[in-house]
Every structure is written in structure tokens, then in C-alpha cells.
CSV table of C-alpha atoms in Angstrom, one decimal:
chain,number,residue,atom,x,y,z
A,1,MET,CA,-1.8,-7.6,25.0
A,2,LYS,CA,1.6,-7.9,23.3
A,3,THR,CA,3.4,-4.9,21.8
A,4,PHE,CA,6.3,-4.5,19.8
A,5,HIS,CA,7.9,-1.5,19.0
A,6,ILE,CA,9.4,-1.7,14.9
A,7,THR,CA,11.2,0.7,13.4
A,8,LEU,CA,12.6,1.0,10.0
A,9,PRO,CA,16.4,1.2,9.0
A,10,ASP,CA,17.7,5.0,9.0
A,11,GLU,CA,18.1,5.7,5.5
A,12,ALA,CA,21.2,8.2,6.3
A,13,LEU,CA,23.3,5.1,5.7
A,14,ARG,CA,22.0,4.4,2.1
A,15,GLY,CA,24.5,6.7,-0.2
A,16,SER,CA,27.9,5.6,1.5
A,17,LEU,CA,26.7,1.8,0.7
A,18,GLN,CA,25.5,2.2,-2.7
A,19,GLN,CA,29.1,4.2,-3.1
A,20,LYS,CA,30.9,1.6,-1.4
A,21,ILE,CA,28.9,-1.2,-4.0
A,22,ASP,CA,29.4,1.0,-6.9
A,23,ASN,CA,33.4,1.4,-6.4
A,24,LEU,CA,34.0,-2.6,-5.9
A,25,THR,CA,36.3,-3.7,-9.2
A,26,LYS,CA,33.1,-4.8,-11.1
A,27,PRO,CA,30.9,-3.0,-13.2
A,28,LYS,CA,28.1,-0.9,-12.1
A,29,GLY,CA,25.2,-3.4,-11.2
A,30,ALA,CA,27.2,-6.6,-12.6
A,31,LEU,CA,26.4,-8.6,-9.6
A,32,GLY,CA,22.8,-7.8,-9.7
A,33,ARG,CA,20.7,-9.1,-6.5
A,34,LEU,CA,23.7,-9.5,-4.4
A,35,GLU,CA,24.6,-5.9,-4.3
A,36,GLU,CA,20.4,-5.3,-3.8
A,37,LEU,CA,20.8,-7.8,-0.8
A,38,ALA,CA,23.8,-6.5,0.4
A,39,LEU,CA,22.4,-2.9,0.5
A,40,GLN,CA,19.3,-4.1,2.4
A,41,VAL,CA,21.6,-6.0,5.4
A,42,GLY,CA,24.1,-2.8,5.1
A,43,LEU,CA,20.9,-0.7,6.0
A,44,VAL,CA,19.3,-3.5,8.5
A,45,GLN,CA,22.7,-3.7,10.5
A,46,GLN,CA,23.6,0.4,9.8
A,47,THR,CA,27.2,-0.5,8.8
A,48,LEU,CA,29.4,-0.7,5.7
A,49,SER,CA,30.8,-4.1,6.7
A,50,PRO,CA,27.9,-6.1,7.9
A,51,THR,CA,28.3,-10.2,9.4
A,52,LEU,CA,26.0,-13.1,9.1
A,53,LYS,CA,26.4,-14.7,12.8
A,54,CYS,CA,24.9,-17.9,14.1
A,55,PRO,CA,22.5,-18.8,12.1
A,56,THR,CA,19.2,-20.0,12.9
A,57,ASN,CA,16.4,-21.9,11.7
A,58,VAL,CA,13.2,-22.3,13.7
A,59,LEU,CA,10.6,-25.0,13.1
A,60,PHE,CA,7.1,-24.2,14.7
A,61,ALA,CA,4.9,-27.7,14.9
A,62,GLY,CA,1.3,-27.7,15.4
A,63,ASP,CA,-2.0,-29.4,14.7
A,64,HIS,CA,-5.0,-27.9,12.7
A,65,GLY,CA,-8.9,-28.4,13.7
A,66,ILE,CA,-9.5,-28.0,10.1
A,67,ALA,CA,-7.9,-31.1,9.1
A,68,ASP,CA,-10.9,-32.9,10.5
A,69,GLU,CA,-12.5,-31.7,7.2
A,70,GLY,CA,-10.8,-33.6,5.0
A,71,VAL,CA,-8.3,-30.8,3.3
A,72,SER,CA,-5.2,-32.5,3.9
A,73,LEU,CA,-3.5,-35.7,1.9
A,74,SER,CA,-1.2,-36.6,5.0
A,75,PRO,CA,-3.1,-37.7,8.0
A,76,LYS,CA,-3.0,-36.0,11.2
A,77,GLU,CA,-0.5,-37.9,13.0
A,78,VAL,CA,2.0,-36.7,10.7
A,79,THR,CA,3.2,-33.9,12.5
A,80,TRP,CA,3.6,-35.4,15.7
A,81,GLN,CA,6.1,-38.1,13.8
A,82,GLN,CA,7.6,-35.4,11.8
A,83,THR,CA,8.3,-33.5,14.8
A,84,CYS,CA,9.6,-35.8,16.6
A,85,HIS,CA,11.8,-36.8,13.6
A,86,PHE,CA,13.6,-33.3,13.1
A,87,LEU,CA,15.7,-33.5,15.5
A,88,GLN,CA,16.8,-36.8,14.7
A,89,GLY,CA,19.2,-35.8,11.9
A,90,GLY,CA,17.4,-37.5,8.9
A,91,ALA,CA,14.6,-34.8,7.8
A,92,GLY,CA,15.0,-32.8,5.4
A,93,ILE,CA,15.7,-29.7,7.2
A,94,SER,CA,18.1,-31.4,9.5
A,95,PHE,CA,20.6,-31.9,6.3
A,96,LEU,CA,20.3,-28.6,5.0
A,97,CYS,CA,21.3,-27.1,8.3
A,98,ARG,CA,23.8,-29.1,9.0
A,99,GLN,CA,25.2,-28.4,5.2
A,100,HIS,CA,24.9,-25.0,5.6
A,101,GLY,CA,25.7,-24.4,9.3
A,102,PHE,CA,22.5,-23.8,10.6
A,103,LYS,CA,21.4,-24.2,14.6
A,104,LEU,CA,17.9,-25.9,13.9
A,105,LYS,CA,15.3,-25.7,16.8
A,106,VAL,CA,12.1,-27.6,17.0
A,107,VAL,CA,9.3,-25.9,19.1
A,108,ASP,CA,6.0,-27.6,20.2
A,109,ALA,CA,3.7,-24.5,19.3
A,110,GLY,CA,0.5,-26.8,19.7
A,111,VAL,CA,0.8,-30.5,18.5
A,112,ASP,CA,-1.5,-33.2,19.6
A,113,HIS,CA,0.5,-35.3,20.8
A,114,ASN,CA,2.4,-35.8,24.0
A,115,LEU,CA,6.1,-35.1,22.6
A,116,PRO,CA,9.6,-36.3,24.0
A,117,TYR,CA,10.7,-32.6,25.4
A,118,GLU,CA,13.9,-34.2,26.9
A,119,GLN,CA,15.2,-35.3,23.2
A,120,GLY,CA,15.0,-31.4,22.9
A,121,ILE,CA,12.0,-30.3,21.3
A,122,ILE,CA,11.4,-27.0,23.0
A,123,ASN,CA,8.1,-26.9,24.8
A,124,LYS,CA,5.5,-23.9,24.2
A,125,LYS,CA,2.7,-25.6,23.4
A,126,VAL,CA,-0.7,-23.3,23.7
A,127,GLY,CA,-3.1,-26.3,22.9
A,128,ARG,CA,-3.4,-29.9,22.0
A,129,GLY,CA,-4.1,-28.5,18.3
A,130,THR,CA,-6.6,-25.6,17.1
A,131,LYS,CA,-10.3,-25.8,17.0
A,132,ASN,CA,-12.0,-26.6,13.7
A,133,PHE,CA,-12.6,-22.9,12.0
A,134,LEU,CA,-15.4,-24.4,9.8
A,135,TYR,CA,-17.5,-24.0,13.0
A,136,GLU,CA,-15.7,-21.2,15.0
A,137,ALA,CA,-12.6,-19.1,15.6
A,138,ALA,CA,-9.6,-21.5,15.7
A,139,MET,CA,-8.2,-20.3,18.7
A,140,SER,CA,-9.3,-17.3,21.8
A,141,ALA,CA,-7.6,-14.1,22.6
A,142,GLU,CA,-5.7,-15.4,25.0
A,143,GLU,CA,-4.2,-18.6,23.0
A,144,MET,CA,-3.4,-16.1,20.2
A,145,GLU,CA,-1.4,-13.5,22.8
A,146,ARG,CA,0.2,-16.6,24.2
A,147,CYS,CA,1.8,-17.6,20.7
A,148,LEU,CA,3.2,-14.3,19.8
A,149,VAL,CA,4.9,-13.9,23.4
A,150,HIS,CA,5.9,-17.4,23.0
A,151,GLY,CA,7.5,-16.7,19.3
A,152,ALA,CA,9.2,-13.8,20.6
A,153,GLU,CA,10.6,-15.9,23.4
A,154,VAL,CA,12.6,-17.7,21.3
A,155,VAL,CA,13.8,-15.6,19.5
A,156,ASP,CA,15.0,-13.8,22.4
A,157,ASP,CA,17.1,-16.8,23.0
A,158,CYS,CA,18.1,-17.1,19.5
A,159,PHE,CA,19.3,-13.3,19.7
A,160,ASN,CA,21.5,-14.0,23.3
A,161,GLU,CA,23.2,-16.9,21.3
A,162,GLY,CA,24.8,-14.3,19.1
A,163,CYS,CA,22.1,-15.0,16.1
A,164,ASN,CA,21.1,-12.2,13.6
A,165,VAL,CA,19.9,-14.0,10.7
A,166,ILE,CA,17.3,-15.9,11.8
A,167,SER,CA,14.5,-18.5,9.4
A,168,PHE,CA,11.4,-20.1,10.3
A,169,GLY,CA,9.8,-23.3,9.1
A,170,GLU,CA,6.6,-24.9,10.2
A,171,MET,CA,5.5,-28.5,10.8
A,172,GLY,CA,1.5,-28.9,11.0
A,173,ILE,CA,-0.8,-31.0,8.9
A,174,GLY,CA,-3.8,-28.7,7.4
A,175,ASN,CA,-1.4,-25.4,7.3
A,176,THR,CA,-2.2,-24.4,4.1
A,177,SER,CA,-5.7,-24.0,4.4
A,178,PRO,CA,-5.4,-20.8,6.9
A,179,SER,CA,-2.6,-19.7,5.1
A,180,SER,CA,-5.0,-19.4,1.9
A,181,VAL,CA,-7.6,-17.8,3.8
A,182,TRP,CA,-5.2,-15.6,5.1
A,183,MET,CA,-3.7,-14.6,1.6
A,184,SER,CA,-7.4,-14.2,0.3
A,185,VAL,CA,-8.7,-11.7,3.1
A,186,PHE,CA,-5.4,-9.7,3.1
A,187,THR,CA,-4.5,-9.3,-0.1
A,188,ASP,CA,-8.5,-9.2,-1.7
A,189,ILE,CA,-7.2,-12.3,-4.2
A,190,PRO,CA,-10.1,-14.2,-4.8
A,191,LEU,CA,-10.3,-17.7,-2.8
A,192,GLU,CA,-10.2,-20.0,-5.6
A,193,LYS,CA,-6.7,-18.9,-6.8
A,194,CYS,CA,-5.0,-18.9,-3.4
A,195,VAL,CA,-6.2,-22.8,-2.7
A,196,GLY,CA,-3.7,-25.0,-3.7
A,197,ALA,CA,-2.6,-29.0,-3.0
A,198,GLY,CA,-0.6,-28.5,-0.2
A,199,SER,CA,0.9,-31.9,0.5
A,200,GLY,CA,-0.6,-33.5,-2.9
A,201,LEU,CA,-4.2,-33.2,-3.2
A,202,ASP,CA,-5.9,-34.3,-6.4
A,203,ALA,CA,-8.6,-31.8,-8.7
A,204,PRO,CA,-11.4,-33.3,-6.6
A,205,GLY,CA,-9.5,-32.6,-3.7
A,206,ILE,CA,-8.6,-29.0,-4.1
A,207,ALA,CA,-12.3,-28.7,-4.8
A,208,HIS,CA,-13.4,-30.4,-1.7
A,209,LYS,CA,-10.7,-27.9,0.2
A,210,TYR,CA,-11.8,-25.2,-1.6
A,211,LYS,CA,-15.3,-25.4,-0.5
A,212,VAL,CA,-14.7,-26.2,3.1
A,213,LEU,CA,-12.5,-23.1,3.2
A,214,ARG,CA,-15.3,-20.9,1.2
A,215,GLN,CA,-18.0,-22.2,3.7
A,216,ALA,CA,-15.4,-21.3,6.9
A,217,MET,CA,-14.9,-17.4,5.2
A,218,GLU,CA,-19.1,-17.5,4.5
A,219,ASN,CA,-19.5,-18.7,8.3
A,220,TYR,CA,-17.0,-15.6,9.9
A,221,ARG,CA,-19.0,-13.3,12.1
A,222,GLY,CA,-15.7,-11.3,13.6
A,223,ASP,CA,-14.7,-7.7,13.6
A,224,GLY,CA,-12.7,-8.0,10.7
A,225,SER,CA,-9.4,-6.5,12.4
A,226,ALA,CA,-6.3,-8.4,11.2
A,227,ARG,CA,-6.0,-9.4,15.0
A,228,ASP,CA,-9.4,-11.2,14.9
A,229,LEU,CA,-8.7,-12.8,11.4
A,230,ILE,CA,-5.2,-14.1,12.4
A,231,ARG,CA,-7.0,-15.5,15.5
A,232,HIS,CA,-9.9,-17.0,13.7
A,233,TYR,CA,-8.2,-18.9,11.3
A,234,GLY,CA,-4.3,-19.3,12.3
A,235,GLY,CA,-2.7,-22.4,13.5
A,236,PHE,CA,-0.6,-22.4,16.4
A,237,GLU,CA,2.8,-22.5,15.0
A,238,MET,CA,1.7,-20.1,12.6
A,239,VAL,CA,0.5,-17.1,15.2
A,240,MET,CA,4.1,-18.2,17.0
A,241,ALA,CA,5.6,-17.4,13.6
A,242,ILE,CA,4.3,-13.7,13.8
A,243,GLY,CA,5.0,-13.4,17.2
A,244,ALA,CA,8.8,-14.8,16.1
A,245,MET,CA,9.2,-12.5,13.2
A,246,LEU,CA,8.2,-9.0,14.8
A,247,ARG,CA,10.9,-9.7,17.3
A,248,ALA,CA,13.2,-10.3,15.1
A,249,ALA,CA,12.5,-7.2,13.1
A,250,GLU,CA,12.4,-5.1,16.9
A,251,LEU,CA,16.1,-6.5,17.0
A,252,LYS,CA,16.9,-5.9,14.1
A,253,MET,CA,17.5,-9.5,12.6
A,254,ILE,CA,17.5,-10.3,8.6
A,255,ILE,CA,14.8,-12.7,8.3
A,256,LEU,CA,15.0,-15.2,5.8
A,257,ILE,CA,11.4,-16.0,4.5
A,258,ASP,CA,10.6,-19.8,3.5
A,259,GLY,CA,7.7,-21.2,1.1
A,260,PHE,CA,4.0,-20.4,0.9
A,261,ILE,CA,3.1,-20.8,4.8
A,262,MET,CA,5.7,-18.7,6.0
A,263,THR,CA,5.1,-16.3,3.6
A,264,ALA,CA,1.8,-15.9,4.2
A,265,CYS,CA,2.8,-15.5,8.2
A,266,LEU,CA,4.7,-12.6,7.2
A,267,LEU,CA,2.0,-11.1,4.9
A,268,ALA,CA,0.0,-11.4,8.8
A,269,ALA,CA,3.0,-10.0,10.2
A,270,SER,CA,2.8,-6.9,8.4
A,271,GLN,CA,-0.5,-6.1,8.9
A,272,LEU,CA,0.3,-5.6,12.5
A,273,HIS,CA,3.4,-3.9,11.6
A,274,PRO,CA,4.0,-3.1,7.9
A,275,GLU,CA,7.7,-2.0,9.1
A,276,VAL,CA,8.9,-6.4,8.8
A,277,MET,CA,9.2,-6.1,5.0
A,278,ALA,CA,12.3,-4.2,5.7
A,279,TYR,CA,13.9,-7.2,7.4
A,280,ALA,CA,12.6,-9.7,4.8
A,281,VAL,CA,14.7,-11.6,2.2
A,282,PHE,CA,12.3,-13.7,0.0
A,283,GLY,CA,14.1,-17.1,-0.1
A,284,HIS,CA,12.0,-19.0,-2.0
A,285,GLN,CA,9.2,-19.4,-4.8
A,286,GLY,CA,7.7,-22.9,-4.0
A,287,ASP,CA,5.4,-25.0,-6.1
A,288,GLU,CA,2.0,-24.4,-3.8
A,289,SER,CA,-0.4,-22.9,-6.6
A,290,GLY,CA,-0.9,-19.4,-4.9
A,291,HIS,CA,2.9,-18.9,-3.7
A,292,LYS,CA,3.7,-16.6,-6.6
A,293,MET,CA,0.6,-14.4,-6.8
A,294,LEU,CA,1.2,-13.8,-3.0
A,295,LEU,CA,4.5,-13.0,-3.5
A,296,ASP,CA,3.7,-10.8,-6.0
A,297,ALA,CA,1.5,-9.0,-3.9
A,298,LEU,CA,4.2,-8.4,-1.4
A,299,HIS,CA,6.4,-6.8,-4.2
A,300,ALA,CA,8.8,-9.8,-3.4
A,301,LYS,CA,11.6,-11.0,-5.4
A,302,PRO,CA,12.4,-14.6,-4.3
A,303,LEU,CA,15.9,-15.8,-4.4
A,304,LEU,CA,15.3,-19.2,-5.8
A,305,ASN,CA,12.5,-21.7,-7.4
A,306,LEU,CA,13.7,-24.7,-6.8
A,307,HIS,CA,9.8,-26.2,-6.8
A,308,LEU,CA,9.9,-27.1,-3.5
A,309,ARG,CA,6.8,-27.7,-1.3
A,310,LEU,CA,8.5,-29.2,2.0
A,311,GLY,CA,8.2,-26.1,3.9
A,312,GLU,CA,10.0,-26.6,7.3
A,313,GLY,CA,12.4,-23.7,6.1
A,314,SER,CA,14.2,-25.8,3.8
A,315,GLY,CA,14.2,-22.8,1.2
A,316,ALA,CA,15.1,-20.2,3.3
A,317,VAL,CA,17.9,-22.3,4.3
A,318,CYS,CA,19.0,-23.4,0.9
A,319,ALA,CA,19.3,-19.7,0.0
A,320,TYR,CA,21.5,-18.4,2.9
A,321,PRO,CA,24.4,-18.9,0.5
A,322,ILE,CA,23.2,-16.3,-1.7
A,323,LEU,CA,23.0,-13.5,1.4
A,324,ASP,CA,26.0,-14.9,2.6
A,325,SER,CA,27.8,-13.7,-0.4
A,326,ALA,CA,26.0,-10.5,-1.2
A,327,VAL,CA,27.6,-9.8,2.8
A,328,ARG,CA,31.2,-11.0,1.4
A,329,MET,CA,31.0,-9.0,-1.6
A,330,LEU,CA,31.2,-6.2,0.7
A,331,ASN,CA,33.6,-7.4,2.7
A,332,GLU,CA,35.7,-9.0,0.6
A,333,MET,CA,36.3,-7.2,-2.6
A,334,ASP,CA,38.6,-4.7,-3.6
A,335,SER,CA,37.6,-1.2,-4.3
A,336,PHE,CA,38.9,0.5,-7.7
A,337,GLN,CA,41.3,2.7,-5.9
A,338,ALA,CA,42.7,-0.1,-3.5
A,339,SER,CA,43.6,-2.2,-6.1
A,340,ALA,CA,44.8,0.3,-8.5
A,341,ILE,CA,42.6,-0.3,-11.5
A,342,THR,CA,40.5,1.9,-13.7
A,343,LYS,CA,36.9,2.2,-13.0
A,344,TYR,CA,35.0,0.9,-15.8
A,345,PHE,CA,31.2,0.2,-16.3
């Protein structure tokens, strides 16, 4: 069984970091969320002068058996088509990564297609899509283990390339369905409030999706543990993202969290290791109906609300400049003492 040893940042530096922030040439608290972010990054990196290096967006792709139940407006083949498209440079996440200086890594976690790995897609395929969790567990315990290990391996590669700030995205038709179920079982929010339009379902479509997921939850006969619920409902790409998040926290990297699906993955990861939350920066509140409630349940304050519902890591990458501003504030602003300015409030 893959194990992670995640520790909370040492709080001993908090006072010195706060003092440095409070003595920059501005009224105390005047830079708001930037000050909160600077404190968080400084604690994670255990320094008064943190840095952000080699930002990377890892996009995991996989197919879902539950998609056979008509829970998504988009056809299943979009998963492999978009996965091939990402590295050609014309997708949404492609231009955002170029704009903000991110490396983009695309990982086949479990796409039901033979992908062109020679084009740069990373082959970590665990299977050709999960099973249909309406009738049986989406994956076996062994497949879940492989997902956690492969996710950690991808993060190790990023870390060894110099990355210390990482975001995760996904591509998988139907993956708002397991996200909704995880949200409900891990927060006790009624399923009806967790189910949304996904890629564009109308009201009857949402009602059908809810009916399918409710039946899947009623059919569940597992032991109710976090690991079993993750295995029973999750997608290969989602569980791989969990392994990636946990390894990133273990390596004390900053984790930029994207929209509804990646927030659900972080929620699931936190059921295994609550300490992961200390390393998470929430980039974006998306338009999926349950996302705000999920963020509230995690006591999370997203940096942006741009009405995105693309996934792929798009909201996280868009939020990166704000994180960069927080770090620049610590490193580039003068103190009152150094600038011979009278401290004001």
C-alpha cells in the first residue's frame, strides 16, 4: 500500500513572517489576500523570502464507466480527442500555460483509446476506463494503488525538474458524477445539492444524472472507509490526481487547486491525509452548482470567480499571477526601516 508522510509546516516562523509583512511600506493588512498568501507560502517553504519555480500543470485523463448511463452531455470519445489535442497547442489550457509560463504535462491515466504517446503524452494507463459504479466498484484495490503510485511518480518528475508550485487538471467525460458522490459522502451534503450540469445538461438531464447517482449510492455495499469510497466511485485520472496531491504535499510544494473536480479530489485526499490542506491554494470557484458549497465545506477562499467550467487546470493557472504577486510583495517591497518612511496605519 502506497504511504505518504505529510507533515504540517513548522509554525515557528509565523511570527517573523508576519512581522516582515506588517513592516512593508503599506498600511497593515492593506494588501489583503496577498498578505495571507505570502504567509502561507513562506510557512510552506520555511523562509522569509520564498520563490516560485518552474510552475507546472499536470493534466490527467481517463474514461468513466458511469458515462454509459447518459450522465454527461458530451460523448465519451471527446476524452481521447481532447487528450490528443492538448499538446498540439490549441486547447484552452494550452494557451493559458503559455501565457503564464507553465509547463504542461498530459498523462494518460486510463483513456479508452490507443493514444499517440510519441507526441509527448505520458503513458500511465491503468486501464481502458473504469467500470460502471452504478453496478460495481469503479476500480479494484490494485488499480487504485497503481493510480496513487503513478500520480506520485509524475510529481517526482516535476520536482526533479525544479518545480515547487504545481496545479492539476483533468479530462474525463462523466467525471463530475464521481465528484458529486465524493462531495456528498465526505461532507454529508445531500446528493441533490451536489449534482450539477457538468458539461451542459439541461434540467431533465440533471434530474436523470441525480437519479443514476442516487441509485449508485443506494447500491453501495462497501465498508464505508475513505479508501473504499474513493476506489468505488473514482476515476483513474481522479485517483491519480489524489496521489499527485499527496506527494506534492509530502515534498512541501504549493498546490494550486482548480475547479469542482480537482476540489473534490483534494477533499478525497484530505480524508486520507488532512495535512494536505496546508499546501493548497484554491484558485477558482467554478460554475458547477455544488462547487461553492464544497469550497465552503473545506473553509476555502478561492482567489477567482470567472464562471469557468472548463477544468483542465484552467482556473488554477489563471490564479497563478496572484500567487506570484504575493511572493513578489515579500521579496520586492521595501520595509519602513529600509526606506526611512514613517510607519503609518
